[in-house]
Each structure stands twice: as structure tokens, then as C-alpha cells.
Coordinates of C-alpha atoms in Angstrom, one line a residue:
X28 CA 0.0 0.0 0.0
X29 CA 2.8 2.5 0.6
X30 CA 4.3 2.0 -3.0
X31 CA 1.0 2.1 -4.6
X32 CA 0.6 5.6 -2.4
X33 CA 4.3 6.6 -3.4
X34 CA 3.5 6.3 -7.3
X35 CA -0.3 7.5 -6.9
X36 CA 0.9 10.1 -9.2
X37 CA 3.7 8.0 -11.6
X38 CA 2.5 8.2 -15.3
X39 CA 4.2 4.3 -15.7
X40 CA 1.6 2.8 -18.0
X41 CA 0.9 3.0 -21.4
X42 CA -1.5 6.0 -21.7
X43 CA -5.0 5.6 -23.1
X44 CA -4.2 7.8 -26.7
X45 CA -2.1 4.7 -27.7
X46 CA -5.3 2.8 -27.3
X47 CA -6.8 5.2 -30.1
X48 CA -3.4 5.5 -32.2
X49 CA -3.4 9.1 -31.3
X50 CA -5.8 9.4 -34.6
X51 CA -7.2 13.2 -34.1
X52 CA -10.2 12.4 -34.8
X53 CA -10.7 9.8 -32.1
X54 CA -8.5 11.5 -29.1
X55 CA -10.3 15.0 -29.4
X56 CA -14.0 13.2 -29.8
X57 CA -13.1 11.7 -26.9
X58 CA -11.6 15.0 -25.1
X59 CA -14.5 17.3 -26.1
X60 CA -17.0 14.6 -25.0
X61 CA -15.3 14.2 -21.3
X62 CA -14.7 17.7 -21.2
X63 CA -18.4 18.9 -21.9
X64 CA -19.3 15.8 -19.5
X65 CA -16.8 17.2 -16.7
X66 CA -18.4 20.8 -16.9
X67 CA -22.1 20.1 -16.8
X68 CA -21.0 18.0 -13.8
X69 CA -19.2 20.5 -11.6
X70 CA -21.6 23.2 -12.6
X71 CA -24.5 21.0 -11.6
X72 CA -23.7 20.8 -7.5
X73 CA -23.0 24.7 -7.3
X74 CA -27.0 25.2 -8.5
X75 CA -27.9 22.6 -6.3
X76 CA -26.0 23.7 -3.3
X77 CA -27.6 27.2 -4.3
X78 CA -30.8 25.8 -4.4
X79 CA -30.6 24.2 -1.1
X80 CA -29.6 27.8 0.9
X81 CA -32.4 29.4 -1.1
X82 CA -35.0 27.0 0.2
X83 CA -33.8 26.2 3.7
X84 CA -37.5 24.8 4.1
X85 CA -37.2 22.1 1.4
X86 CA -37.8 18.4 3.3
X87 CA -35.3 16.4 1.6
X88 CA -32.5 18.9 1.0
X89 CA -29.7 16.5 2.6
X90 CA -30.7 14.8 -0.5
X91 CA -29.6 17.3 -2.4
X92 CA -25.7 17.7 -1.0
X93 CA -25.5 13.6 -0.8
X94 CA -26.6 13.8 -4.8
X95 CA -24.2 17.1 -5.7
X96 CA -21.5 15.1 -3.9
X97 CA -21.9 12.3 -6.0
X98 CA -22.5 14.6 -9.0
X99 CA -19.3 16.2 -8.3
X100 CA -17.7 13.0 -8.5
X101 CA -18.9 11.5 -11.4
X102 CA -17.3 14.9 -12.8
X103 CA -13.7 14.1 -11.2
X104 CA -14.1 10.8 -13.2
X105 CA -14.7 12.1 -16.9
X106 CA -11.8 15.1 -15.9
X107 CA -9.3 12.1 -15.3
X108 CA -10.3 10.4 -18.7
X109 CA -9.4 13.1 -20.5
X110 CA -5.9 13.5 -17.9
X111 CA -5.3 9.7 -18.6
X112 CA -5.3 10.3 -22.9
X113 CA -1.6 11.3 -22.4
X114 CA -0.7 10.8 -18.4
X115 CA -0.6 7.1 -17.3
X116 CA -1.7 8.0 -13.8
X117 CA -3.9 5.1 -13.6
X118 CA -3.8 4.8 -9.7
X119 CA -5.0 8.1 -9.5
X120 CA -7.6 7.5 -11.9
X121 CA -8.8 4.6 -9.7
X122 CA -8.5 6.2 -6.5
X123 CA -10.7 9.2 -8.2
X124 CA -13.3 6.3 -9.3
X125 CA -12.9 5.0 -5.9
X126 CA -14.5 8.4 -4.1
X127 CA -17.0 8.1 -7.0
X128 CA -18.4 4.8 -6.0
X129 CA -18.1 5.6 -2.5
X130 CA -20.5 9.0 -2.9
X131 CA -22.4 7.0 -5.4
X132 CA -23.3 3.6 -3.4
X133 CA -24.9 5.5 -0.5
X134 CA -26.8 8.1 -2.6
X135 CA -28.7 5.6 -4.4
X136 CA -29.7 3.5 -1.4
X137 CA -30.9 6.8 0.2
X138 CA -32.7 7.5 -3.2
X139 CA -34.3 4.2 -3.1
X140 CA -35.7 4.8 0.2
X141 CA -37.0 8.3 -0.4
X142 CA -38.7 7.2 -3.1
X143 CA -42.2 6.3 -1.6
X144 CA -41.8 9.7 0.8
X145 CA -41.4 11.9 -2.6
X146 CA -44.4 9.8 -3.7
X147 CA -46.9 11.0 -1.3
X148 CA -45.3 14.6 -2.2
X149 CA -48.8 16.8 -3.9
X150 CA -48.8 16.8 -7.1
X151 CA -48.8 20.3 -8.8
X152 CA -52.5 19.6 -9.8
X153 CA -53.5 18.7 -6.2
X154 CA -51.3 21.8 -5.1
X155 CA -53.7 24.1 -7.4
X156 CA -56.7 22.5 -6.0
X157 CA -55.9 22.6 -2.5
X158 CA -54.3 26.7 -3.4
X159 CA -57.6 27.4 -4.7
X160 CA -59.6 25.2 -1.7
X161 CA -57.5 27.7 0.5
X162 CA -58.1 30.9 -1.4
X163 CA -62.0 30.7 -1.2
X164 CA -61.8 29.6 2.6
X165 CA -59.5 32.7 3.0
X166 CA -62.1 34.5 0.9
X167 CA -65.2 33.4 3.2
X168 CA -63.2 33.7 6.2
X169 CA -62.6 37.5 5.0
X170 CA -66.5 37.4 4.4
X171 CA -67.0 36.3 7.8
X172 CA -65.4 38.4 9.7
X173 CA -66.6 41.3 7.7
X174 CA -70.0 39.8 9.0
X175 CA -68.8 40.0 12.3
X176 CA -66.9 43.2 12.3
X177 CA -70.7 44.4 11.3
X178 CA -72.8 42.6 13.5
X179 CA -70.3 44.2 16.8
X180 CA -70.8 47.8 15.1
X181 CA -74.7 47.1 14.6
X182 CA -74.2 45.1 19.0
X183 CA -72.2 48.2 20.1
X184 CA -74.9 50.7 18.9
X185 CA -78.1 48.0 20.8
X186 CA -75.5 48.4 23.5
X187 CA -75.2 52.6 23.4
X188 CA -79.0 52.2 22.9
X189 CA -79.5 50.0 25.6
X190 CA -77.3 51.8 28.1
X191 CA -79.0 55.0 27.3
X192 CA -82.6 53.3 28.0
X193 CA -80.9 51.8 31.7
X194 CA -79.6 55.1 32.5
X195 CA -83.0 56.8 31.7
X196 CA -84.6 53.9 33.4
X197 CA -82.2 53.8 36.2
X198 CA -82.5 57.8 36.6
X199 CA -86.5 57.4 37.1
X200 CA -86.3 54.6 39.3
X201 CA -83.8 56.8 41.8
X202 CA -86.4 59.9 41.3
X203 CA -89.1 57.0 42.5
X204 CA -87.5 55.8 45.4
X205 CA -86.4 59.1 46.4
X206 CA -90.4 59.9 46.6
X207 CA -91.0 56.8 48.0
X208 CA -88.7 58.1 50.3
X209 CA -90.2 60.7 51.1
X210 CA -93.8 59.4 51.0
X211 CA -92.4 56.6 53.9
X212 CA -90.8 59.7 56.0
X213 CA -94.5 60.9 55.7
X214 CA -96.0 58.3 56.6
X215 CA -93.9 57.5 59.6
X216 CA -94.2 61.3 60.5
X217 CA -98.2 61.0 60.6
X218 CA -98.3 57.7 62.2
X219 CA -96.1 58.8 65.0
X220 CA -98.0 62.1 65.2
X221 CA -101.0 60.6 64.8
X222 CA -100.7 57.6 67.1
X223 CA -99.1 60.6 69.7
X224 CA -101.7 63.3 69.4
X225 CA -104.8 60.6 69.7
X226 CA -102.9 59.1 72.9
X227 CA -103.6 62.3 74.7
X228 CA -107.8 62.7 74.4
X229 CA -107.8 58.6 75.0
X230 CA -105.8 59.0 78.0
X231 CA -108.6 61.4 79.1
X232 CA -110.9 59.1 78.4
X233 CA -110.1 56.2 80.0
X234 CA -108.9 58.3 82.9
X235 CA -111.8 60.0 83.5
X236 CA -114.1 56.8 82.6
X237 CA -112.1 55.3 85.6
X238 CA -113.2 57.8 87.9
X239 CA -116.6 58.0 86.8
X240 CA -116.9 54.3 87.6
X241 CA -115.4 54.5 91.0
X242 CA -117.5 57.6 92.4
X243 CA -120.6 56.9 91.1
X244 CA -120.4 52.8 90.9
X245 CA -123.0 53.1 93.4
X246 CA -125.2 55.0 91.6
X247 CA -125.3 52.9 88.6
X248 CA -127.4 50.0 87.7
X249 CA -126.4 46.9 86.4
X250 CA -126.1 47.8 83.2
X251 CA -124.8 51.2 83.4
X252 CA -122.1 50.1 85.0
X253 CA -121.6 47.1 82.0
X254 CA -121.6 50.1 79.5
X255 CA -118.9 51.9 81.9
X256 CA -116.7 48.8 82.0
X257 CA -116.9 48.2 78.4
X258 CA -115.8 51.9 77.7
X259 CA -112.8 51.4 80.0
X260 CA -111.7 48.2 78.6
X261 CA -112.2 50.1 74.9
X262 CA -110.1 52.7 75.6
X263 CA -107.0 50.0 76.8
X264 CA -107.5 48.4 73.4
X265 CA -107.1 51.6 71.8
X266 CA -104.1 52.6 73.5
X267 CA -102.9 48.7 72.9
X268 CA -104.0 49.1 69.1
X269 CA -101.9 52.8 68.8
X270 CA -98.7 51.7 70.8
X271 CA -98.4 48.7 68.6
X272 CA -99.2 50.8 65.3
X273 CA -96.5 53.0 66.3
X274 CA -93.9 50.1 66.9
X275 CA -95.1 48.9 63.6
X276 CA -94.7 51.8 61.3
X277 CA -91.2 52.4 63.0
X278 CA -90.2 48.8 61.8
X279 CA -91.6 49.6 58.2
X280 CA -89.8 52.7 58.2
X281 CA -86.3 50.9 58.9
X282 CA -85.6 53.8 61.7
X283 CA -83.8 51.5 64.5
X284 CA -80.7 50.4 65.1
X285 CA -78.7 49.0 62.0
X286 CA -78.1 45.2 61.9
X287 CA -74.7 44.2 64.4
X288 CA -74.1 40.9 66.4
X289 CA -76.5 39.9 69.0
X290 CA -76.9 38.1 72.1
X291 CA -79.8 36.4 71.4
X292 CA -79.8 34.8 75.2
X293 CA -79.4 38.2 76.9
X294 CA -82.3 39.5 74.6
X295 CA -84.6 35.9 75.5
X296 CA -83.6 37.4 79.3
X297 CA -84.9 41.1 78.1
X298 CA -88.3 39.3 76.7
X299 CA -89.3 37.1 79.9
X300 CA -88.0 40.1 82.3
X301 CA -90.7 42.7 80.2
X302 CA -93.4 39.6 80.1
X303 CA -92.4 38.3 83.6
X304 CA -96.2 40.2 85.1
X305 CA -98.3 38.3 82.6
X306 CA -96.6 34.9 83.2
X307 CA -96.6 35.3 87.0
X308 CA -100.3 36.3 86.2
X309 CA -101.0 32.9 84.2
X310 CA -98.4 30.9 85.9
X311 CA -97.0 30.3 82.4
X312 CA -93.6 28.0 82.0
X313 CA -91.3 29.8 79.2
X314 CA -88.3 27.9 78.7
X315 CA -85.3 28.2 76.0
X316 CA -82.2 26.0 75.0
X317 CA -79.1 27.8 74.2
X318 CA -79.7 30.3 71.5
X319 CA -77.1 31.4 69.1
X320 CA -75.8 34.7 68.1
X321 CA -77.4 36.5 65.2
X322 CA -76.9 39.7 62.7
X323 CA -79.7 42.2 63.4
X324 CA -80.7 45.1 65.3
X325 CA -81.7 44.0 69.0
X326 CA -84.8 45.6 69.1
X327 CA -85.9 43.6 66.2
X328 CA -85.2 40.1 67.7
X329 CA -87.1 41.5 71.1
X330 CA -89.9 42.0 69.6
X331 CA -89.9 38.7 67.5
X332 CA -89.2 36.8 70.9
X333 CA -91.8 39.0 73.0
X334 CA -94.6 38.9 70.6
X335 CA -94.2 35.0 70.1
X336 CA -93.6 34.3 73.5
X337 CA -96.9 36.4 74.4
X338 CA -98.9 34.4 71.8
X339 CA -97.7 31.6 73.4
X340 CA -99.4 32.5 76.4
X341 CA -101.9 34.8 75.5
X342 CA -103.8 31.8 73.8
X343 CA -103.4 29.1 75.9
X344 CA -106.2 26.2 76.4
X345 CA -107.2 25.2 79.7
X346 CA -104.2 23.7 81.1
X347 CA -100.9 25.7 81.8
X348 CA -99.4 27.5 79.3
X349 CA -96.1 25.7 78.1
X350 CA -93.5 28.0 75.3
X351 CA -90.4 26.8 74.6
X352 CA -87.8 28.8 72.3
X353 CA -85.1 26.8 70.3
X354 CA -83.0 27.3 67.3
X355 CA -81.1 25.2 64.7
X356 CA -78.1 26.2 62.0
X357 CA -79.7 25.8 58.3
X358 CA -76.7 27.3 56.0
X359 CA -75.8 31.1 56.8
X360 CA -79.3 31.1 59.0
X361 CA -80.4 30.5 62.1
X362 CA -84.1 28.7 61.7
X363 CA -85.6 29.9 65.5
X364 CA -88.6 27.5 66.8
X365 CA -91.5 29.2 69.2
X366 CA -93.5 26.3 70.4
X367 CA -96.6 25.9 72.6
X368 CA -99.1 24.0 73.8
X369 CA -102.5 26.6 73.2
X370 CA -105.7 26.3 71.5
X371 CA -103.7 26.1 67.9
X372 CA -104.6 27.4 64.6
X373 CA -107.1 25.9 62.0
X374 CA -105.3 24.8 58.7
X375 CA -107.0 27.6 56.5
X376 CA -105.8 30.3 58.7
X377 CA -102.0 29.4 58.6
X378 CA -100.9 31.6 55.9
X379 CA -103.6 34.3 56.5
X380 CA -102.6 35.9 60.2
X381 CA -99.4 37.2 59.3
X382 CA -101.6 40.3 57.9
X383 CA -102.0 43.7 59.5
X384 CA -105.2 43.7 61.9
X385 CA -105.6 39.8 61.3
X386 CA -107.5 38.3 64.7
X387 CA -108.7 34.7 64.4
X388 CA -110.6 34.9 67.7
X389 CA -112.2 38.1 68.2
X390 CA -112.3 39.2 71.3
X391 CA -112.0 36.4 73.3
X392 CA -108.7 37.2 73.8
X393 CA -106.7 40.3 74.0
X394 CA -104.7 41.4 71.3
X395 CA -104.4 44.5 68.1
X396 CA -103.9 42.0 65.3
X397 CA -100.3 44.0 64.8
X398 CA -98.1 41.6 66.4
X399 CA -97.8 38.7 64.1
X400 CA -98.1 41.3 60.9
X401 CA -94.6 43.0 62.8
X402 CA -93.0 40.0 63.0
X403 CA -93.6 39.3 59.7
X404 CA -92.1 42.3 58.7
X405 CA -88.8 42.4 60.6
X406 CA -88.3 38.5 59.3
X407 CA -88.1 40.5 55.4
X408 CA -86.0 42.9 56.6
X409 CA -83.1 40.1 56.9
X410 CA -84.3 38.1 54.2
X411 CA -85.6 35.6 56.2
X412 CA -88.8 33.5 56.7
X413 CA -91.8 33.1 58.8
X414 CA -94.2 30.3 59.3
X415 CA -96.4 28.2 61.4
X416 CA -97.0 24.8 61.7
X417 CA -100.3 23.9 63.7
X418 CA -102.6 21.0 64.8
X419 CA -106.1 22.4 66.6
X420 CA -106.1 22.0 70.1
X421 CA -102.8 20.7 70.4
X422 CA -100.3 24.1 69.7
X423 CA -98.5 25.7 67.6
X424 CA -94.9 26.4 66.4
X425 CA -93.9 29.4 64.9
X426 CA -90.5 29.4 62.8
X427 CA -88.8 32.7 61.5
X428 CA -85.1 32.7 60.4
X429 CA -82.7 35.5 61.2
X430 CA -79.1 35.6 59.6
X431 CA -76.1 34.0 61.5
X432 CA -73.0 36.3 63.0
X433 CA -70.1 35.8 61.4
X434 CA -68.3 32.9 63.3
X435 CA -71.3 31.5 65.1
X436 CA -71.5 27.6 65.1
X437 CA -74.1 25.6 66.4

């Protein structure tokens, strides 16, 4: 191997124009031939290679430098041809045609195998189709959002419209509330007066219908002295029936206390303390489990708890009254139970005595047919509930639901 690499370039052969009898005619045909050959092969890989850097996004251009290799080559060979016509440098020839079949072997097995790859390449006709597929999806994708762009122009201006109509709306509905307002300041400014101003020639009445009855109870008959007592126990309702009115319209007009956390034990303590004559009177038995806290103004839940409690009582059947007060967590509520053991409510009345002035009994027993009607109104105030579940004869229980302090727990 080292003398065959020391004469690589020794010309100690017979040269190939001895072959053709250096006849002109033969040597040159052969020379031009080779020579064009040679040319068209080494200018071939440069317009490849230029290709390939033109069009970085071709997919198979390694393909392309293996082939210009190879190309390049193939070039080399037909160069030597004409080199061996008067230079015997055979190795080198076959040392040339060695690199040849080196870059040729490889490129063709490649080739083979990107055969079925260029095969699934588009065709130019299926490339015009799918061009022209694209161009009128572009075209009604254009068209689209030229739709759109005008359906948000033709939705912004319902929009302007629409937010001019809620302003307008929204500006009325202000001027309404602020006379509704106004009307409720009104109101509550009459009822007060009103409920204050008839107190006074009321309280003269039953004051002096007292007095009549105790100086000259002697001097009446039987039945003047029914007429008396019936004007004195009138005037109490009325000053019952005014006191409550007043409460009530307060409650409507949202005057008290705004909501806070509340004791609702200490104001169950407050409610038996300002009830404590009536059941020492009736030797009533008001019990209560541990109640939670609740969100609301204190007046509010005394009045719920003292106008249950004194249902409770108030209409009691013939044995002892019983009331018990309890409460359970349902969500962010508290659902508060009034129970007792009295005469009980008729199914058809259940939804009905929660009205202003509704009395179920007349006046058998005492009562303005406010209380219930309040309750039902501070309940709304919360957004809570009130109801009654009854069985004639055997009691009632009154729920409401008032909404929990933050970090109460059952």
C-alpha cells in the first residue's frame, strides 16, 4: 500500500491515446465529450448547493448535498479520462473512481428509500386545488369576519341604545324611590303624630271613665255600670292598638338600630324580664335551649321573641301555658322554633294571620292583630322567613329565620 501511495501520481503505464493510435479524430471526440461531461457536472452541484440555501424549508434537502456530492464525482471521473489520454496516472484515476463509488453507493440506497416519501409529495395539480380550496376559505373567512366586524358595530350601537334606556330607566327609578322616600318619611311622620296626638284625648278618656266608675259605681245599675266597663276596657285596646301601630310603622320605616351581632340569650332574658307580670299572672312556664348569636338590630329580635312568647301565652287552652324557644343552624341562617301548647290554629288560617289587623278569635282574647303582621315584617328585613305549623287544640310552632353572626356555630 505504501508503493502504490508513493507512485499514486507515476505516469508508468501506457497512456490511453495509444489505445486510439493518437488518430485526431478519435482523441479529441473523446476529449470534447469528457470535457463537456466534466463541466455540466461540476456546474450541476453549485446550482444545487444554491438551491438548497435558497430554500432552507425544502424536506429532503440533505438529498440534495448527498446527490451534488456524488455529482461532483462523477465529474472528477470524466476530468481524469481526458488526464489519462496522455498521463498514465492510472492509480489516481482509480483512486478518483474510488471516491466516486463511495458517494455513489450510498446516494442511491438513500434514493431508493425516499422514493415512496417523494411519492406522497402533492402533485402540482393537487397543489392548485388545494391553493384554490384555501383561497376561497380565505375568501369566506374575509367574508365572515366582515359579518362580524358588522354585527359588533350594529351590538355596540343595541349596547349605546340599551345603556342610554338603563340610565333613563335607572334615573327614574332613583327619582321614584327618592319619593318613595319621602312618601315613607311621611307616613312614619303621621303615624307617630297621629298615634301621639290621639294618645292624649284617649288618655282622658279612660282616665276619667275610671273615675266615673269609682264615684258613682253606686249610683249605677247593672247595666250602666256594663256600659262603663266596656268603655274602659275600649279605651285600653285603643291605646294597645296605637302603641303597637307606632312600633309597627317604625319597623316599616327601617328607623332602629342598624343590623350588628346579638346576644340572642341576653335578649330571650330582656323578653321574659318585660313579660315576667303576665306569666306570673297565668303561671306560664317559658323555657329556652341555648340560642345562638345573630346579625340584626336588638330591638328587632325582642320584639320577634316578645310577641311569640306572648302568643304563646296569650292563647293558651285550659291547662298551663307551656312555650319553649329553640334554634337550629340551616346554612348562613339561624331557623328559630316558638312552640306551645294553646288552642292552635285551623289549617286555613295558617298563611292568613301574618296580615296587618288579622285576629282569628275576636275578642275572646286580647290582642291589636299588629303583632304577628310586625313579626312578619322584621323577618323580610333580613331576608328571612316566617311560618307556622299547627294541629287544633294541640299548639302551635312558629318558625322565622334571622341571619347567622359571622363565626357562630351551632
Amino acid at each position: 500500500m505504501s508503493e502504490f501511495l508513493r507512485k499514486l501520481f507515476d505516469s508508468d503505464f501506457m497512456p490511453h491515446g495509444h489505445c486510439y493510435f493518437w488518430r485526431p479524430e478519435i482523441v479529441w471526440l473523446h476529449v470534447t465529450s469528457d470535457a463537456l461531461i466534466a463541466l455540466a457536472y461540476f456546474f450541476i452541484p453549485f446550482t444545487l448547493v444554491h438551491l438548497v440555501r435558497k430554500r432552507p424549508d425544502l424536506v429532503f434537502n440533505w438529498m440534495f448535498v448527498l446527490f451534488s456530492i456524488f455529482i461532483l464525482a462523477c465529474g472528477a471521473t470524466h476530468a481524469m479520462a481526458i488526464w489519462t489520454l496522455w498521463h498514465a496516472t492510472y492509480r489516481l484515476d482509480g483512486v478518483v473512481k474510488l471516491i466516486t463509488a463511495v458517494a455513489s453507493v450510498p446516494t442511491a440506497i438513500l434514493l431508493i428509500r425516499l422514493v415512496p416519501e417523494v411519492v406522497k409529495l402533492p402533485s402540482p395539480e393537487q397543489l392548485r386545488s388545494a391553493n384554490l380550496a384555501l383561497a376561497a376559505e380565505i375568501a369566506e373567512r374575509k367574508r365572515a369576519e366582515e359579518e362580524v366586524r358588522k354585527l359588533n358595530a350594529q351590538l355596540e350601537l343595541r349596547v349605546q341604545e340599551r345603556t342610554l334606556q338603563l340610565e333613563s330607566s335607572n334615573l327614574k327609578l332613583q327619582q321614584l324611590n327618592d319619593a318613595l322616600r319621602r312618601s315613607n318619611d311621611d307616613l312614619n311622620h303621621f303615624a307617630y303624630a297621629a298615634s301621639h296626638d290621639l294618645k292624649e284625648p284617649l288618655r282622658t278618656v279612660a282616665v276619667y271613665s275610671e273615675l266615673l266608675g269609682k264615684k258613682y259605681s253606686g249610683a249605677l245599675d247593672e247595666k250602666g255600670e256594663g256600659f262603663l266597663r266596656y268603655l274602659v276596657e275600649a279605651s285600653h285596646r285603643m291605646r294597645d292598638l296605637l302603641d303597637n301601630l307606632l312600633v309597627y310603622s317604625r319597623t316599616v320605616g327601617g328607623s332602629e338600630d342598624p343590623a350588628r351581632a346579638v346576644d340572642s340569650n341576653e335578649v330571650a332574658a330582656k323578653a321574659l324580664f318585660s313579660l315576667q307580670m303576665l306569666i306570673h299572672q297565668t303561671g306560664a312556664v317559658v323555657t329556652h335551649d341555648d340560642l345562638p348569636p345573630v346579625r340584626a338590630a336588638e330591638i328587632h329580635v325582642l320584639q320577634l321573641f316578645q310577641n311569640l312568647i306572648e302568643n304563646g301565652i296569650k292563647y293558651r287552652g285550659a291547662s298551663v301555658a307551656e312555650v319553649h324557644l329553640s334554634a337550629r343552624r340551616d346554612g348562613d341562617f339561624w331557623i328559630f322554633c316558638v312552640t306551645d301548647n294553646g288552642i292552635g290554629i285551623e289549617p286555613e288560617y295558617l298563611t292568613k294571620i301574618f296580615g296587618l289587623f288579622k285576629r282569628l278569635h275576636g275578642s275572646r282574647y286580647s290582642g291589636t292583630g299588629i303583632g304577628l303582621a310586625l313579626c312578619s315584617r322584621i323577618v323580610d328585613r333580613y331576608d328571612g322567613r316566617i311560618w307556622v305549623e299547627s294541629v287544633p287544640g294541640r299548639g302551635s310552632k312558629f318558625f322565622f329565620t334571622l341571619p347567622a353572626s359571622n363565626g357562630a356555630s351551632a
